[in-house]
Tab-separated table of N, CA, C and O in Angstrom:
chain	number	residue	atom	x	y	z
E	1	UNK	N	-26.598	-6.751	50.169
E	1	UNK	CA	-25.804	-7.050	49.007
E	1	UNK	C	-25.881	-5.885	48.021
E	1	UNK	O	-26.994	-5.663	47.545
E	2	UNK	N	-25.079	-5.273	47.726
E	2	UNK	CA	-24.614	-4.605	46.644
E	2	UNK	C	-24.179	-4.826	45.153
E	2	UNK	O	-23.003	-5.140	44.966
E	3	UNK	N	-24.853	-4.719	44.283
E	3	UNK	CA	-24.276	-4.811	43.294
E	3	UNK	C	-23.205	-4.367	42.627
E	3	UNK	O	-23.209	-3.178	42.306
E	4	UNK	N	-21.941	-5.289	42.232
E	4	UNK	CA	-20.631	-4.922	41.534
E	4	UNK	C	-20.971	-5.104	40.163
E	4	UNK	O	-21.894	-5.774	39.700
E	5	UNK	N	-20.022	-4.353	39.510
E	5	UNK	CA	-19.756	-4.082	38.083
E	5	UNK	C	-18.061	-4.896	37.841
E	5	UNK	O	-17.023	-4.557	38.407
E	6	UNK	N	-18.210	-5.868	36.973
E	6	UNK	CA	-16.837	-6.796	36.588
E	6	UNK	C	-16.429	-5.761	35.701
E	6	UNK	O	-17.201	-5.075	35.031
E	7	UNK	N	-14.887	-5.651	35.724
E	7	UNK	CA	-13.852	-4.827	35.110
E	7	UNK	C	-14.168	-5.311	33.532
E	7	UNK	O	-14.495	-4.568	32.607
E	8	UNK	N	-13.981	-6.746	33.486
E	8	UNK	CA	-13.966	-7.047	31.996
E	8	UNK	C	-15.097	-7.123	31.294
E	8	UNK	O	-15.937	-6.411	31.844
E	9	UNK	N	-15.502	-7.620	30.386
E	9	UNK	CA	-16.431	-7.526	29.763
E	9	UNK	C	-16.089	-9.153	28.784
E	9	UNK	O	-15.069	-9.684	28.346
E	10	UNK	N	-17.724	-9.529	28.779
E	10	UNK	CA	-17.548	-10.648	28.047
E	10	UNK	C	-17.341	-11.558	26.850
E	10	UNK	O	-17.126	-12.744	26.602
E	11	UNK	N	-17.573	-10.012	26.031
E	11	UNK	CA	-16.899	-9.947	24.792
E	11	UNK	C	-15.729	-9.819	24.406
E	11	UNK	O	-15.343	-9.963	23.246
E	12	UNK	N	-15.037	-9.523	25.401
E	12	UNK	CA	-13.671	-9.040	24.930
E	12	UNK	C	-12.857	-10.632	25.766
E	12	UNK	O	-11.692	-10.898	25.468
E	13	UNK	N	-13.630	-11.530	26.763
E	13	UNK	CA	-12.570	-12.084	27.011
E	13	UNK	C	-13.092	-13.453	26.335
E	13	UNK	O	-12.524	-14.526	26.536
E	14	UNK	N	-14.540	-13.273	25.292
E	14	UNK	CA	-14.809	-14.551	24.581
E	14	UNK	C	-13.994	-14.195	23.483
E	14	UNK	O	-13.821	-15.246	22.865
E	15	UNK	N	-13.377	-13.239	22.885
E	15	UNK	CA	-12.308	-12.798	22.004
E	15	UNK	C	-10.724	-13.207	22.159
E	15	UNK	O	-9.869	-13.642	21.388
E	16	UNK	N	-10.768	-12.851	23.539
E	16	UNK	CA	-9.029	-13.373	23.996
E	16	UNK	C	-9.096	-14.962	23.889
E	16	UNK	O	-8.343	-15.640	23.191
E	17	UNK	N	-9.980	-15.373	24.585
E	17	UNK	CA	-9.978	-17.228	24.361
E	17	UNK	C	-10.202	-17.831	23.277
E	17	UNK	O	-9.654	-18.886	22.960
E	18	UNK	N	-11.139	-17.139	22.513
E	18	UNK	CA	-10.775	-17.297	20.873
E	18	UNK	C	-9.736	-17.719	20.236
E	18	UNK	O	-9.390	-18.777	19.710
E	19	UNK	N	-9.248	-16.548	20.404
E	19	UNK	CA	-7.422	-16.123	19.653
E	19	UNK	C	-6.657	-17.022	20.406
E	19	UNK	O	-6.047	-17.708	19.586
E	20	UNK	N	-6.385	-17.360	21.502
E	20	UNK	CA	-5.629	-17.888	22.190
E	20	UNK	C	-5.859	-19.251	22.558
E	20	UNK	O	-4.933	-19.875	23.076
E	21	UNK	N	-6.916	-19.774	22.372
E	21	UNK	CA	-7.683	-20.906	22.295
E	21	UNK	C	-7.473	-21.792	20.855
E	21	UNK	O	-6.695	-22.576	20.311
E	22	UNK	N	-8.546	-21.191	20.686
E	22	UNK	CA	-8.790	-21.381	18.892
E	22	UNK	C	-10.079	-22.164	18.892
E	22	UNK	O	-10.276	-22.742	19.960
E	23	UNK	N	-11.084	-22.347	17.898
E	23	UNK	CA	-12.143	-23.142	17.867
E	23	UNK	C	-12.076	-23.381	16.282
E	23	UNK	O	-11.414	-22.668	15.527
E	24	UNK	N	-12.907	-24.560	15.848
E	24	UNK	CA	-13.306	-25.097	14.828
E	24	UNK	C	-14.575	-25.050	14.518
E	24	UNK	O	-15.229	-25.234	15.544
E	25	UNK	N	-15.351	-24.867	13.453
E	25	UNK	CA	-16.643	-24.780	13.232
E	25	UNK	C	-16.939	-25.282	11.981
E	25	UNK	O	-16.173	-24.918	11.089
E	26	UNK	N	-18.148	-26.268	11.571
E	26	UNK	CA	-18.134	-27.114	10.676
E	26	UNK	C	-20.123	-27.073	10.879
E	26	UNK	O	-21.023	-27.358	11.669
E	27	UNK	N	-19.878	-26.537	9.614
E	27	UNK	CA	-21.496	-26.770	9.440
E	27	UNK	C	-21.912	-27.471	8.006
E	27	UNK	O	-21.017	-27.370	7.167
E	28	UNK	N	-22.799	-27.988	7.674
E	28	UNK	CA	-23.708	-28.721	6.539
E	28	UNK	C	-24.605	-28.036	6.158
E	28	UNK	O	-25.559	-27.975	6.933
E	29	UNK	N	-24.708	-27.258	4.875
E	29	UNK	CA	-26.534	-26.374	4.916
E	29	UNK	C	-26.890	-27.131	4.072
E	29	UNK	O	-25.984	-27.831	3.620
E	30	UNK	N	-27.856	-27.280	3.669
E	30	UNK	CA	-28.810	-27.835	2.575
E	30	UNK	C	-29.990	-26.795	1.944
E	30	UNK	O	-30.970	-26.709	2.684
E	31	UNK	N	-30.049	-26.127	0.914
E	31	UNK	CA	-31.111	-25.318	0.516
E	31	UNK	C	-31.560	-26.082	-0.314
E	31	UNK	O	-30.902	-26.679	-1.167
E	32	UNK	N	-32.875	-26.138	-0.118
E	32	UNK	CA	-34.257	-26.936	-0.665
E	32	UNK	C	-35.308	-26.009	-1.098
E	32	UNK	O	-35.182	-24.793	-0.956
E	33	UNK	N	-36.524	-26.654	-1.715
E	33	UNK	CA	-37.650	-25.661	-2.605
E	33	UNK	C	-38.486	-27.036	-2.604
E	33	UNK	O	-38.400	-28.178	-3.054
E	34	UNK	N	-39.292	-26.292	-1.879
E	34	UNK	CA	-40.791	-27.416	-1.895
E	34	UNK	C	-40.063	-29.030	-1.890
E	34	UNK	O	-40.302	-29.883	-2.744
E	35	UNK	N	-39.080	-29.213	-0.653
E	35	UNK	CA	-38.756	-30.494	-0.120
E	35	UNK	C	-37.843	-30.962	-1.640
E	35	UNK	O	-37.808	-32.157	-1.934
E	36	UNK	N	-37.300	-30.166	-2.330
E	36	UNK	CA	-36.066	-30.373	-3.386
E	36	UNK	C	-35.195	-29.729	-3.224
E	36	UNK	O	-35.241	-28.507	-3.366
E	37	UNK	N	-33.732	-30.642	-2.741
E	37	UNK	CA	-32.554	-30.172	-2.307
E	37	UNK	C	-31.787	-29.394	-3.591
E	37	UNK	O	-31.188	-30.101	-4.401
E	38	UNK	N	-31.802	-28.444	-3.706
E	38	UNK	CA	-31.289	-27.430	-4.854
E	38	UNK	C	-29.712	-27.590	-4.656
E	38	UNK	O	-29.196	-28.481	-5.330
E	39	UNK	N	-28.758	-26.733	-3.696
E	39	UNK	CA	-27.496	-26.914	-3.510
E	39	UNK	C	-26.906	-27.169	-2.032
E	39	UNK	O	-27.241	-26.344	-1.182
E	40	UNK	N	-26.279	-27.954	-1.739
E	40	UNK	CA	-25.801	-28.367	-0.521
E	40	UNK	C	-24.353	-27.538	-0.026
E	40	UNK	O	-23.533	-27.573	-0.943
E	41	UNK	N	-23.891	-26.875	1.079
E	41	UNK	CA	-22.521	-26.642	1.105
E	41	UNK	C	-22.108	-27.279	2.480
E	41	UNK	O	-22.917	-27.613	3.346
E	42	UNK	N	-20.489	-27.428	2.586
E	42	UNK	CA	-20.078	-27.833	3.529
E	42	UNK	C	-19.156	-26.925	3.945
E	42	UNK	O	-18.097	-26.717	3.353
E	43	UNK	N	-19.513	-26.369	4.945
E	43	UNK	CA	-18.312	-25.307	5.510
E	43	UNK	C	-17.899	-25.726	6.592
E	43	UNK	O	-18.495	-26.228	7.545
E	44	UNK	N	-16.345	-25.396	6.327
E	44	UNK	CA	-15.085	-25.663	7.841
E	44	UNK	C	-14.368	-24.372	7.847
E	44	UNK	O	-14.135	-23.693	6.847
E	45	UNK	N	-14.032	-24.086	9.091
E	45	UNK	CA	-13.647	-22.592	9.902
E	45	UNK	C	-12.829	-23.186	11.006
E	45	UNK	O	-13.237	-24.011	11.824
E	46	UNK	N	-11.391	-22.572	10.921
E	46	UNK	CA	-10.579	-22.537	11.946
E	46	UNK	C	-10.481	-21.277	12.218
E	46	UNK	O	-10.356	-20.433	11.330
E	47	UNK	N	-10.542	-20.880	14.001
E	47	UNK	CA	-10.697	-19.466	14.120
E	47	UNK	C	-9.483	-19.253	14.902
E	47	UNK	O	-9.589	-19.838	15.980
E	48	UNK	N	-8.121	-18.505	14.748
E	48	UNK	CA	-7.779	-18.381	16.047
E	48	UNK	C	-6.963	-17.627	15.558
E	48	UNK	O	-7.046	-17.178	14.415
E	49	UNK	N	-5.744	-17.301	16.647
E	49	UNK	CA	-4.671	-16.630	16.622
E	49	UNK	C	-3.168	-17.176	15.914
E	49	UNK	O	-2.718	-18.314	16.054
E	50	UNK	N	-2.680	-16.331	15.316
E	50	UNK	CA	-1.634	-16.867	14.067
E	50	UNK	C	-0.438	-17.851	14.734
E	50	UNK	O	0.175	-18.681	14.063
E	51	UNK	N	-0.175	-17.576	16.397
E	51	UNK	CA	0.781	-18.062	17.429
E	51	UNK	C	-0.045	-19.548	17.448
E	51	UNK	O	0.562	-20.430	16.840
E	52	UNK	N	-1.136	-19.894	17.960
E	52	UNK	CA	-2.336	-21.069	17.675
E	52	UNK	C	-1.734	-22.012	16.584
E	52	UNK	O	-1.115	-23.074	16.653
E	53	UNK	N	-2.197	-21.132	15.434
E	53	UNK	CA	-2.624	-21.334	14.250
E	53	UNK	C	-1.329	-21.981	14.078
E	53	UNK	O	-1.688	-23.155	13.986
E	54	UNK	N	0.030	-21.988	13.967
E	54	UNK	CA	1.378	-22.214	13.668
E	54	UNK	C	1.891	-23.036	14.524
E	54	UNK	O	3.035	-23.435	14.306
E	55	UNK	N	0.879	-23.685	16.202
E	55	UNK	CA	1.091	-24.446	16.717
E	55	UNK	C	0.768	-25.742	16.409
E	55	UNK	O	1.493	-26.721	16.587
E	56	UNK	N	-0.303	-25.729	15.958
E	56	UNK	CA	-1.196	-26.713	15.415
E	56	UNK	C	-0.850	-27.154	13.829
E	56	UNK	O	-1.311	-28.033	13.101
E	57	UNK	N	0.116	-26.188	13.652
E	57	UNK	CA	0.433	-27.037	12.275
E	57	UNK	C	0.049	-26.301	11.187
E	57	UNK	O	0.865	-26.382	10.269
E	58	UNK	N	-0.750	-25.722	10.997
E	58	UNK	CA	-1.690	-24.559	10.390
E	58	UNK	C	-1.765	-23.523	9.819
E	58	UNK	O	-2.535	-22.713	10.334
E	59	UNK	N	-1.011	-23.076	8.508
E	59	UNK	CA	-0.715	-21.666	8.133
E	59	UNK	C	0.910	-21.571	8.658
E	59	UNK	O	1.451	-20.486	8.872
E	60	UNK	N	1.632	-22.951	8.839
E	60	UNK	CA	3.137	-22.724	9.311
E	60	UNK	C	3.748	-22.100	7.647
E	60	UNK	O	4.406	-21.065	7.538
E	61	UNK	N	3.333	-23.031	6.423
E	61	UNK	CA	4.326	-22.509	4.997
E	61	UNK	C	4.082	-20.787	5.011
E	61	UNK	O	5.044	-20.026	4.906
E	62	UNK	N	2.914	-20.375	5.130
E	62	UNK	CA	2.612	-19.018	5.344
E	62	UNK	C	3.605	-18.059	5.646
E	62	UNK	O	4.337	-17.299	5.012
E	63	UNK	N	3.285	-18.475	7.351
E	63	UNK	CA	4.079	-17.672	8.118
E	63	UNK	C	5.944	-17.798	7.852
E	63	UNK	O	6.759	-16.906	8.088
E	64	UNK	N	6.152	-18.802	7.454
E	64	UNK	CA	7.400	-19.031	7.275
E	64	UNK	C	7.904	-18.292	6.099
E	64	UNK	O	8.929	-17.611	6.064
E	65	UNK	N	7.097	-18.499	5.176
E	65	UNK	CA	7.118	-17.248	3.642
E	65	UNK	C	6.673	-15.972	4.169
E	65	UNK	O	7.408	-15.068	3.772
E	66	UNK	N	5.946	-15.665	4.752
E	66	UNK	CA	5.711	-14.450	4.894
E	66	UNK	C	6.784	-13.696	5.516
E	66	UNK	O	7.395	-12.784	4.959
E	67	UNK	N	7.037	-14.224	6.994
E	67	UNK	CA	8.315	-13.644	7.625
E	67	UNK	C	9.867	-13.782	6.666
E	67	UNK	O	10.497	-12.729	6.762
E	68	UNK	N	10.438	-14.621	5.969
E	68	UNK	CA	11.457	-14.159	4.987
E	68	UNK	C	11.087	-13.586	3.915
E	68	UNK	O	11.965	-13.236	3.126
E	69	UNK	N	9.448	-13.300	3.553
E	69	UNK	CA	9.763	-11.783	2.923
E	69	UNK	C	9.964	-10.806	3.328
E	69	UNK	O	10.642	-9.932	2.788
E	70	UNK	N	9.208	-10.727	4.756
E	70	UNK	CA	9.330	-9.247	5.471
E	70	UNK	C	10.877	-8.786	6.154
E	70	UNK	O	11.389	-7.673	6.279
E	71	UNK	N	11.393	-10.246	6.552
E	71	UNK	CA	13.201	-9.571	6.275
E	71	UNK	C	14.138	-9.067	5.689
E	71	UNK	O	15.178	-8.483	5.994
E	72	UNK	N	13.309	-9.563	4.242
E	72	UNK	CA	14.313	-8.896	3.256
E	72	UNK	C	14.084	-7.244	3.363
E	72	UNK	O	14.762	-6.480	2.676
């Protein structure tokens, strides 16, 4: 057995499925001090590609304003 070398690389095609995919990410932090919750945040992240993004409903007023400005 010989070892092969894959053309792609796995960064670049966890990037394409990204964009073309899309993922959501939703985290809760809590920063505390000696077991006292100081400030809490809630973060949400849609990651993807603008074709995605406009499928799903998502950044459509955007793109729709954006492209009849760029026609004029």
């Amino acid at each position: 057995m010989k070892p092969t070398k894959n053309d792609t690389h796995a960064i670049v095609e966890f990037i394409d499925v990204l964009l073309r995919e899309g993922a959501i990410i939703q985290a809760d932090v809590i920063i505390t001090v000696a077991d006292i919750p100081l400030i809490g945040v809630s973060l949400r992240a849609a990651i993807a590609g603008m074709t995605t993004m406009t499928e799903y409903g998502i950044f459509e007023e955007w793109d729709a304003a954006h492209r009849t400005r760029t026609e004029r």
